[in-house]
Coordinates of C-alpha atoms in Angstrom, one line a residue:
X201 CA -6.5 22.7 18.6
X202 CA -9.6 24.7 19.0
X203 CA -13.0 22.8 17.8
X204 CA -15.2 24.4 15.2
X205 CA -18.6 23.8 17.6
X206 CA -21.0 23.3 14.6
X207 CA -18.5 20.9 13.0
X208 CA -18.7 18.8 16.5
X209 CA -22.4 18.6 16.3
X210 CA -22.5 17.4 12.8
X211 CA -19.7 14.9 13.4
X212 CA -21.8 13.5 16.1
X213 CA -24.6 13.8 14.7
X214 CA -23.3 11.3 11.8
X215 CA -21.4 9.3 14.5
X216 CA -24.4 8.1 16.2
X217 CA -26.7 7.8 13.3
X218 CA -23.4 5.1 11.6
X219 CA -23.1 3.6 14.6
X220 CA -26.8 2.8 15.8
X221 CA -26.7 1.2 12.2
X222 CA -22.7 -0.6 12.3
X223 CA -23.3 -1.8 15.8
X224 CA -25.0 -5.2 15.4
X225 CA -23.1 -5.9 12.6
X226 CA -19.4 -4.8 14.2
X227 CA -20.6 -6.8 17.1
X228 CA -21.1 -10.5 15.1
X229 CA -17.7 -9.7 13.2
X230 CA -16.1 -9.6 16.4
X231 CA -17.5 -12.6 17.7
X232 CA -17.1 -14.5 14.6
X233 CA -13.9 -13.3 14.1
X234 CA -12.7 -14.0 17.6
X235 CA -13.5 -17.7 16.7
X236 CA -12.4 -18.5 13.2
X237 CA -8.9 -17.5 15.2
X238 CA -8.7 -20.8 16.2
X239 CA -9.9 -22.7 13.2
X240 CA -6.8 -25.1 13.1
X241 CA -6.9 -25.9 16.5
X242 CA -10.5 -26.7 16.4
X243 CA -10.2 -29.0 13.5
X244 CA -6.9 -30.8 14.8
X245 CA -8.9 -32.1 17.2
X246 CA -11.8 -33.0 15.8
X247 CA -10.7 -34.3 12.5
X248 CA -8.2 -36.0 14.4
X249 CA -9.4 -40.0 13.7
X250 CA -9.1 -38.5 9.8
X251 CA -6.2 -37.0 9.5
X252 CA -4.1 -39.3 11.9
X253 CA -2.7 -42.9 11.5
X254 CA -0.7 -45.7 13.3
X255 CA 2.6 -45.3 12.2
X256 CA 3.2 -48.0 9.3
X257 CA 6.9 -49.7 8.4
X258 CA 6.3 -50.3 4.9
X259 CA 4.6 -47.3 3.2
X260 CA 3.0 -47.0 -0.6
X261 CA 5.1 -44.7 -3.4
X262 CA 3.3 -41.3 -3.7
X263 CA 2.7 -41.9 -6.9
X264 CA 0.6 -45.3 -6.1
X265 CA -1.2 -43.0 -3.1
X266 CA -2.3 -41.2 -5.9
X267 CA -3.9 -43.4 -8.2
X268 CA -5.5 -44.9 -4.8
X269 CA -6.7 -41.3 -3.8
X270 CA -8.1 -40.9 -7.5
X271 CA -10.1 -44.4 -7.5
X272 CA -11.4 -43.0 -4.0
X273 CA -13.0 -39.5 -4.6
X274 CA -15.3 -38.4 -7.1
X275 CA -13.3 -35.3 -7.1
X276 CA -10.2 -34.7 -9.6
X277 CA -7.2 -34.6 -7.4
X278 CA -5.2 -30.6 -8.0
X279 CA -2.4 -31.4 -5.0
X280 CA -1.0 -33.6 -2.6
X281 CA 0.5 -31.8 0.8
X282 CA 4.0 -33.1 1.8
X283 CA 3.3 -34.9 5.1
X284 CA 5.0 -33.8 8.4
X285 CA 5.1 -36.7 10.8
X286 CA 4.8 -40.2 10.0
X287 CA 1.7 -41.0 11.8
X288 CA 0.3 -38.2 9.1
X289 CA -2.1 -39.5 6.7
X290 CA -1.3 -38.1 3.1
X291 CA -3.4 -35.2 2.5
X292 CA -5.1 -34.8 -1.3
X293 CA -6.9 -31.4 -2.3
X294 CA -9.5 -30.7 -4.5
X295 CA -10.7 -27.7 -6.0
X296 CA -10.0 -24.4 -3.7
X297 CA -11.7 -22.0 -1.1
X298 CA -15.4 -22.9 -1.3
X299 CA -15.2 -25.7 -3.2
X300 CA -12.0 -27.0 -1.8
X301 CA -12.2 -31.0 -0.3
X302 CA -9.3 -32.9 1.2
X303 CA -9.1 -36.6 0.9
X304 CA -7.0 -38.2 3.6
X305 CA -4.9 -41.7 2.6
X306 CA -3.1 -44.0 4.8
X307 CA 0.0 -44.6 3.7
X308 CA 0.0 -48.0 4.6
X309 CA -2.7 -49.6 3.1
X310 CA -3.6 -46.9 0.5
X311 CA -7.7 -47.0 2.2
X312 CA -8.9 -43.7 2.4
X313 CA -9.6 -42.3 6.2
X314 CA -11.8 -39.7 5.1
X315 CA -12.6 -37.1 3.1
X316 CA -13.9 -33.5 4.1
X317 CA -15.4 -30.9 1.9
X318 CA -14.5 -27.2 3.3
X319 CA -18.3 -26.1 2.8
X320 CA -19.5 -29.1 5.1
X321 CA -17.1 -27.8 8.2
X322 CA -18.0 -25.8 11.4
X323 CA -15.5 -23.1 10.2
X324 CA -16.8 -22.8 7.1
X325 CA -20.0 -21.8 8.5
X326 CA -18.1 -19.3 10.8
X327 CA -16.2 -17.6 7.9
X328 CA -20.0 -17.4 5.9
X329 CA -20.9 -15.7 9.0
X330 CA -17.8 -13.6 9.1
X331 CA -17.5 -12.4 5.5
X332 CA -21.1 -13.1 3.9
X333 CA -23.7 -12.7 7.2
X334 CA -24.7 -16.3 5.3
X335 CA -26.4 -13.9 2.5
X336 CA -24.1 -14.6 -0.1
X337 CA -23.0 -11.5 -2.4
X338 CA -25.1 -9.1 -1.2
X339 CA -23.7 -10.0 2.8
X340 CA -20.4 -9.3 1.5
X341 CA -21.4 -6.1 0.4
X342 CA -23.0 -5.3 3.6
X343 CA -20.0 -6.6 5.6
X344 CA -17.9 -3.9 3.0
X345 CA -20.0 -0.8 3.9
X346 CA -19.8 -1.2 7.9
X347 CA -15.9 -2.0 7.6
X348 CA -16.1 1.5 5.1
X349 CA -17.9 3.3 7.7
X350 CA -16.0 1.7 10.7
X351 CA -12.7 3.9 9.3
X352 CA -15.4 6.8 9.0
X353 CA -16.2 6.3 12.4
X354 CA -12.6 6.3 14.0
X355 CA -11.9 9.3 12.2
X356 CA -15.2 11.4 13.0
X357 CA -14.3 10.2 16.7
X358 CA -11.0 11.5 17.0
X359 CA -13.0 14.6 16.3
X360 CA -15.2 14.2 18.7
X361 CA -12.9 12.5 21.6
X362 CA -10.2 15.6 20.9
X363 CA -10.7 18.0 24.0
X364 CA -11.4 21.2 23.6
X365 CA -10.6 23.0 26.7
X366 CA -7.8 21.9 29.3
X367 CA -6.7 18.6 28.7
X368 CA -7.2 16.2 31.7
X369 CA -5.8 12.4 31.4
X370 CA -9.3 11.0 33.0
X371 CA -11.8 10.7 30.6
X372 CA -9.7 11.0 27.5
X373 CA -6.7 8.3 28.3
X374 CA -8.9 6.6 31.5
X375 CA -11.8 5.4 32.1
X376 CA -13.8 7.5 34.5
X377 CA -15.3 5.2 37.5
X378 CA -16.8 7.6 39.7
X379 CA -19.2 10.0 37.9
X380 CA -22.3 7.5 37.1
X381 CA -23.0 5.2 34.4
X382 CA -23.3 7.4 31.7
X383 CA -19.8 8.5 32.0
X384 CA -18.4 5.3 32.7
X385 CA -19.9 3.6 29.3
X386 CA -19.3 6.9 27.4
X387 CA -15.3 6.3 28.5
X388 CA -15.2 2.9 28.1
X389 CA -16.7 3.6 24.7
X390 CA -14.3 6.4 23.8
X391 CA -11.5 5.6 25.7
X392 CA -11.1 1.7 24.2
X393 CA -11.7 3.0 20.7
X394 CA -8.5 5.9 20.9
X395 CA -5.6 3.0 22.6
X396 CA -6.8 0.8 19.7
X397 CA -7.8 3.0 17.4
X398 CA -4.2 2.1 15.1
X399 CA -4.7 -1.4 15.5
X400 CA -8.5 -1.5 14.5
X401 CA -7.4 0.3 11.3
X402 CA -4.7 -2.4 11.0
X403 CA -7.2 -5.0 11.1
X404 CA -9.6 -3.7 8.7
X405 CA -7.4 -2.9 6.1
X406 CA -6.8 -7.2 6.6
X407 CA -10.2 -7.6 5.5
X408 CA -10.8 -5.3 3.3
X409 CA -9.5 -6.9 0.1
X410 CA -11.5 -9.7 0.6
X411 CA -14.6 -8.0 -0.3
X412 CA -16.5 -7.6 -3.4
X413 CA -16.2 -4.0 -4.4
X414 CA -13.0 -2.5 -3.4
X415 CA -11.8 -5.8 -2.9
X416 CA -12.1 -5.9 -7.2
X417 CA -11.4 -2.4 -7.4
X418 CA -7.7 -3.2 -5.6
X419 CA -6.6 -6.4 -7.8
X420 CA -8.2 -4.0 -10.9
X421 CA -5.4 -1.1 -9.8
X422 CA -2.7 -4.0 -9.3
X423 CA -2.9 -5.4 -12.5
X424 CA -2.9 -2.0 -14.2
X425 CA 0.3 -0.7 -12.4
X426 CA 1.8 -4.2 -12.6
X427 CA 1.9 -4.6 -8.2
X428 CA 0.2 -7.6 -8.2
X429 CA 1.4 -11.9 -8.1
X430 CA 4.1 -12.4 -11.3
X431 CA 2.5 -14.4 -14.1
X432 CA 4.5 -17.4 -13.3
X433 CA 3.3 -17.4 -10.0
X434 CA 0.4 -19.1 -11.6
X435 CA 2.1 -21.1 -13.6
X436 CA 1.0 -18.8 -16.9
X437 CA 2.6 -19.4 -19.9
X438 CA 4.3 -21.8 -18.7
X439 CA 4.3 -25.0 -20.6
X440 CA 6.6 -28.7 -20.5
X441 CA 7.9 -30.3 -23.4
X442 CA 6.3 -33.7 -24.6
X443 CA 8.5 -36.0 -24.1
X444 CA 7.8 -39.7 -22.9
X445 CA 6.3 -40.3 -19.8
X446 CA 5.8 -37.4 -17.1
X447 CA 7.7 -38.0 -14.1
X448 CA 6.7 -39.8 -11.1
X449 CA 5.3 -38.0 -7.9
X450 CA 8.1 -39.7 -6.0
X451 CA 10.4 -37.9 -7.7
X452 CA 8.7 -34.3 -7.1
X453 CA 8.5 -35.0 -3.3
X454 CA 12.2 -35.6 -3.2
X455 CA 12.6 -32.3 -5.1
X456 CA 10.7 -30.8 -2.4
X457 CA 12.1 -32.2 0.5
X458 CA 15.5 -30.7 -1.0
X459 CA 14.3 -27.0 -1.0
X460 CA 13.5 -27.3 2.7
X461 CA 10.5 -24.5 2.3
X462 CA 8.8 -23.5 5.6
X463 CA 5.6 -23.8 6.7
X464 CA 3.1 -26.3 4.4
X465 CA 4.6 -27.8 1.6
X466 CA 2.1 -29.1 -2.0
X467 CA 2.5 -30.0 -4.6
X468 CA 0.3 -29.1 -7.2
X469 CA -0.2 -31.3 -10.4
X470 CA -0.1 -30.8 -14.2
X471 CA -3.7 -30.2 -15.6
X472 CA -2.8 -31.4 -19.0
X473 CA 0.0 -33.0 -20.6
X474 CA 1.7 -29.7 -21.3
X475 CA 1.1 -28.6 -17.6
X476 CA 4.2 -28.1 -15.3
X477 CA 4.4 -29.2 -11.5
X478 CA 4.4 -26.4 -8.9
X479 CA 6.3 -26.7 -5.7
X480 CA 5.1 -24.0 -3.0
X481 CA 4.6 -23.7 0.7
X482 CA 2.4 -22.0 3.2
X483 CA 4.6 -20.3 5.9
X484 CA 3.1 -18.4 8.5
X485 CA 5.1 -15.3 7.5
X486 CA 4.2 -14.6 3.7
X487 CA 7.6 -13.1 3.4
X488 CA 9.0 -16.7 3.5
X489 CA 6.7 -17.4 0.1
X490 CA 8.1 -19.2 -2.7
X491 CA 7.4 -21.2 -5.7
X492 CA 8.7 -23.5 -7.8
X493 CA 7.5 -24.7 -11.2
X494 CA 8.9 -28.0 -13.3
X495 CA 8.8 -29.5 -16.5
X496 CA 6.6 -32.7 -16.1
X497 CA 8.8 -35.0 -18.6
X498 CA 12.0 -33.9 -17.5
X499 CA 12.1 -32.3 -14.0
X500 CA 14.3 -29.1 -15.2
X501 CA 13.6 -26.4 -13.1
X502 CA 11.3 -23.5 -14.9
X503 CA 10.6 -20.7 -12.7
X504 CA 11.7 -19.8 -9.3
X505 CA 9.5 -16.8 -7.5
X506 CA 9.9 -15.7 -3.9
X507 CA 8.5 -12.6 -1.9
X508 CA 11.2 -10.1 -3.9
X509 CA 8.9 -11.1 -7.3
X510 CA 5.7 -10.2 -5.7
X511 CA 4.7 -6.6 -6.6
X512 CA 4.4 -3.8 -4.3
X513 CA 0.0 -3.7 -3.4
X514 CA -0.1 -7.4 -3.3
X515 CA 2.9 -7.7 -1.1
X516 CA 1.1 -4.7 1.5
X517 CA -2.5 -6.6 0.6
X518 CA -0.6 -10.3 2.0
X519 CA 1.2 -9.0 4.8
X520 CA -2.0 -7.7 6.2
X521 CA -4.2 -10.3 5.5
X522 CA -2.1 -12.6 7.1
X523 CA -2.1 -10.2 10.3
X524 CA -6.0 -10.0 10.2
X525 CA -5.6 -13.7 10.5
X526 CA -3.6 -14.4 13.6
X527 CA -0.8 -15.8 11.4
X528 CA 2.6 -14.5 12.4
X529 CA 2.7 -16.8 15.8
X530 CA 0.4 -16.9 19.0
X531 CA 1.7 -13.3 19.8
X532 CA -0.9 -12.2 16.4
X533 CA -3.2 -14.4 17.3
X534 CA -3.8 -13.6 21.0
X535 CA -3.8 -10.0 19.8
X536 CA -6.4 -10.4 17.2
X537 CA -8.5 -11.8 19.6
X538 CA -7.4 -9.2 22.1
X539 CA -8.9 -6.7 19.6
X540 CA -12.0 -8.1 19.0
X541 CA -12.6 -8.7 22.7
X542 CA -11.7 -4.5 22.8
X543 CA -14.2 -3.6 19.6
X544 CA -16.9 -6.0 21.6
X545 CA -16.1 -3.5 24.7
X546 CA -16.0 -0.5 22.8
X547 CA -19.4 -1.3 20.8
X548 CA -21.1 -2.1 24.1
X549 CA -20.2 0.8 26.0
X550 CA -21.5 3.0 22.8
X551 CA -25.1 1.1 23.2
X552 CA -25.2 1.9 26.9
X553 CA -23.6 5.0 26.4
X554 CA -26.2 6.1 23.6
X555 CA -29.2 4.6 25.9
X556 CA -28.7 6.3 28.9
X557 CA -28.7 9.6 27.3
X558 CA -31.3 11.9 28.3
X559 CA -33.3 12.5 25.5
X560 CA -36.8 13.0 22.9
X561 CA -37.0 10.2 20.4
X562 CA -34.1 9.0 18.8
X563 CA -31.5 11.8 20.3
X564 CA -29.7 12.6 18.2
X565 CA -27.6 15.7 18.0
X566 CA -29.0 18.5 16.5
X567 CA -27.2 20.6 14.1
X568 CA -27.9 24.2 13.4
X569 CA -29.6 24.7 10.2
X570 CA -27.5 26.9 8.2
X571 CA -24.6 25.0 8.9
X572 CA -22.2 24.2 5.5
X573 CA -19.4 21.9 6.0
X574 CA -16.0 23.1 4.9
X575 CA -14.1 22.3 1.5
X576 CA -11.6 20.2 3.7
X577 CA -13.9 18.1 5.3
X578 CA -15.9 18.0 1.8
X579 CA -12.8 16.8 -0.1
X580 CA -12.0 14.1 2.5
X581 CA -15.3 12.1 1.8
X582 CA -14.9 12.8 -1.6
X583 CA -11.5 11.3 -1.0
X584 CA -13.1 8.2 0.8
X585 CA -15.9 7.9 -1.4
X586 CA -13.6 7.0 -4.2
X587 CA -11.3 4.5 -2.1
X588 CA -14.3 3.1 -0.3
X589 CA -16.7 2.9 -3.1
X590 CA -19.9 1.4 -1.3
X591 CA -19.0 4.1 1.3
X592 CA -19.5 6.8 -1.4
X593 CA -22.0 5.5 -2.6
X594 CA -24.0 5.0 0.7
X595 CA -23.5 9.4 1.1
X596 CA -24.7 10.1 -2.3
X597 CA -28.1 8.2 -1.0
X598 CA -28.0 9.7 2.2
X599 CA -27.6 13.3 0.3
X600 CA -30.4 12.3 -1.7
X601 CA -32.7 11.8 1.4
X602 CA -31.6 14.6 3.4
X603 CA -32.6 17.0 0.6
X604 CA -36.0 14.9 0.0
X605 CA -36.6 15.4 3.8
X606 CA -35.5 19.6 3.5
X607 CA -38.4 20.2 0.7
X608 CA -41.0 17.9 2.4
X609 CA -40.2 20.1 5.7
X610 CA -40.4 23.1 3.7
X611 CA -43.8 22.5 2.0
X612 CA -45.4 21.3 5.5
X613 CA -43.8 24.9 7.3
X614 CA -45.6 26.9 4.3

């Protein structure tokens, strides 16, 4: 394929200005999310005085764990999480994401071991970092444009990276080690982004519906074309029929234990009197996802949803959110890491690559001025503008400058 020349340029020229921008920020989601990898591991250990106990003969009902978990926490009590292991304490939730707190019971003797609100943990701090840049809404909308632009990015250098004369393996497949730094970090930059360019995309497609703006513009489209959870996945318009006194928790946990569901078993409880009992689990493969719900008064089965019931965007939004997050085994999760180890690499070859340049102020490339970008290349950011919304929006403002900065050139040449 023969490169336009002009079309380089202005490819470059927009590639460097993004990515002096992106950088810092590409660089801190790496890090951060590097770490939040091992978020489980890193509580085990230190929560472990909390969530572990001696193993007891005798042990409370579930249903008396309850009322001792409620007389405990200022909290009201949503779950309980089907213990593992015996020397588990029982694990109460509260609330959810942000607001989410878990209340740990001994079994035993029905005395709390502790309780830990989310928002007060390491991780928590980690995944602010991560998703927010600790600035709340507005982070999140910052973290949405640099993953918007990242995709711009890999696309404008494919352009770039494509060789247009004879195709040699070094410098386009391998790093080049013996032509001076500014090759070396120019491969490395290059070079690391093309092998990983697929899985990069992968990855940020994990995140993506997690932020604020096309994260809400993709559960908008899901509900409109009906891809999105089943209502009774929620528990909506469900209801149980008065009658008596609702059943005990006991009885719900053997119900449980009965499905044999992979993965993290809770139990969530009624809200009101006419509130069912959900059964679901937490596998690491979202494909294994399924959910129960019950009549409170008489335990008669409701609703049964699995993976098949899950609509078409939310099962594609799931399956790569759970990828994002390491969850399919240490294979994903050694990879994820691997990844943002490589976008590290690749971001710190770009700032050496970009500073060693021999240049006059900022260096960046110069395009010719009567250059006009084609209708294809015009209909893709069109095209990306509208899926990437922030993204479109940041080229409108760019547009807005670069024609500002034409007239005030113009009035100071005349």
């Amino acid at each position: 394929m023969k490169k336009n020349d002009k079309l380089n340029k202005w490819l470059w020229k927009w590639h460097v200005i993004s990515g002096l921008v992106s950088l810092p920020f590409v660089m801190i989601l790496a890090i951060t999310g590097g770490i939040y990898l091992f978020k489980d591991n890193y509580e085990a250990n230190l929560q472990r005085e909390v969530r572990e106990v001696a193993v007891q003969r005798k042990t409370m009902s579930y249903q008396d764990q309850l009322q001792k978990a409620r007389s405990q926490t200022d909290f009201p009590i949503d779950a309980m999480v089907l213990p593992n292991k015996k020397n588990e304490a029982t694990k109460f939730i509260s609330g959810s994401f942000g607001t989410k707190s878990t209340l740990y019971l001994n079994p035993g003797t029905g005395r709390a071991t502790g309780e830990i609100p989310e928002s007060t943990t390491d991780m928590f701090k980690v995944r602010k970092l991560h998703g927010e840049l600790w600035m709340g809404g507005f982070g999140t909308k910052i973290v949405e444009l640099v993953a918007s632009w990242l995709i711009v990015l890999l696309i404008t250098g494919l352009y770039i990276w494509w060789p247009s004369g004879k195709f040699k393996w070094k410098g386009f497949f391998i790093v080049r080690t013996g032509q001076g730094k500014r090759t070396f970090f120019r491969d490395l930059h290059a070079v690391t982004a093309i092998w990983f360019s697929g899985l990069l995309i992968m990855i940020l497609l994990g995140g993506l519906p997690w932020t604020d703006v096309f994260g809400g513009s993709f559960k908008w489209v899901q509900q409109v074309t009906n891809t999105g959870f089943p209502d009774s996945w929620q528990g909506r318009g469900l209801t149980s029929t008065v009658n008596g006194k609702t059943l005990a928790l006991d009885l719900m946990v053997k119900k449980a234990e009965q499905l044999k569901l992979s993965g993290e078993v809770s139990i969530t409880l009624p809200k009101s009197e006419t509130g069912v009992y959900s059964i679901s689990n937490n596998p690491r493969n979202p494909i294994q996802m399924e959910i129960y719900q019950f009549d409170q008064y008489s335990g008669r089965k409701l609703v049964h949803n699995d993976w098949s019931d899950i609509g078409i965007l939310m099962q594609g939004r799931l399956f790569f959110m759970a990828f994002h997050q390491g969850q399919f085994g240490a294979w994903n999760k050694w990879l994820m890491l691997f990844a943002a180890f490589m976008l590290l690499t690749l971001s710190i070859g770009a700032i050496f690559s970009y500073s060693l340049r021999k240049k006059k102020g900022w260096g960046i490339p110069k395009v010719p001025a009567r250059f006009q970008i084609g209708k294809g290349i015009l209909v893709m950011i069109v095209v990306l503008g509208v899926i990437f919304p922030l993204f479109g929006f940041s080229v409108l403002l760019i547009l807005i400058l670069e024609l500002f900065g034409g007239k005030t050139r113009q009035r100071r040449i005349s």
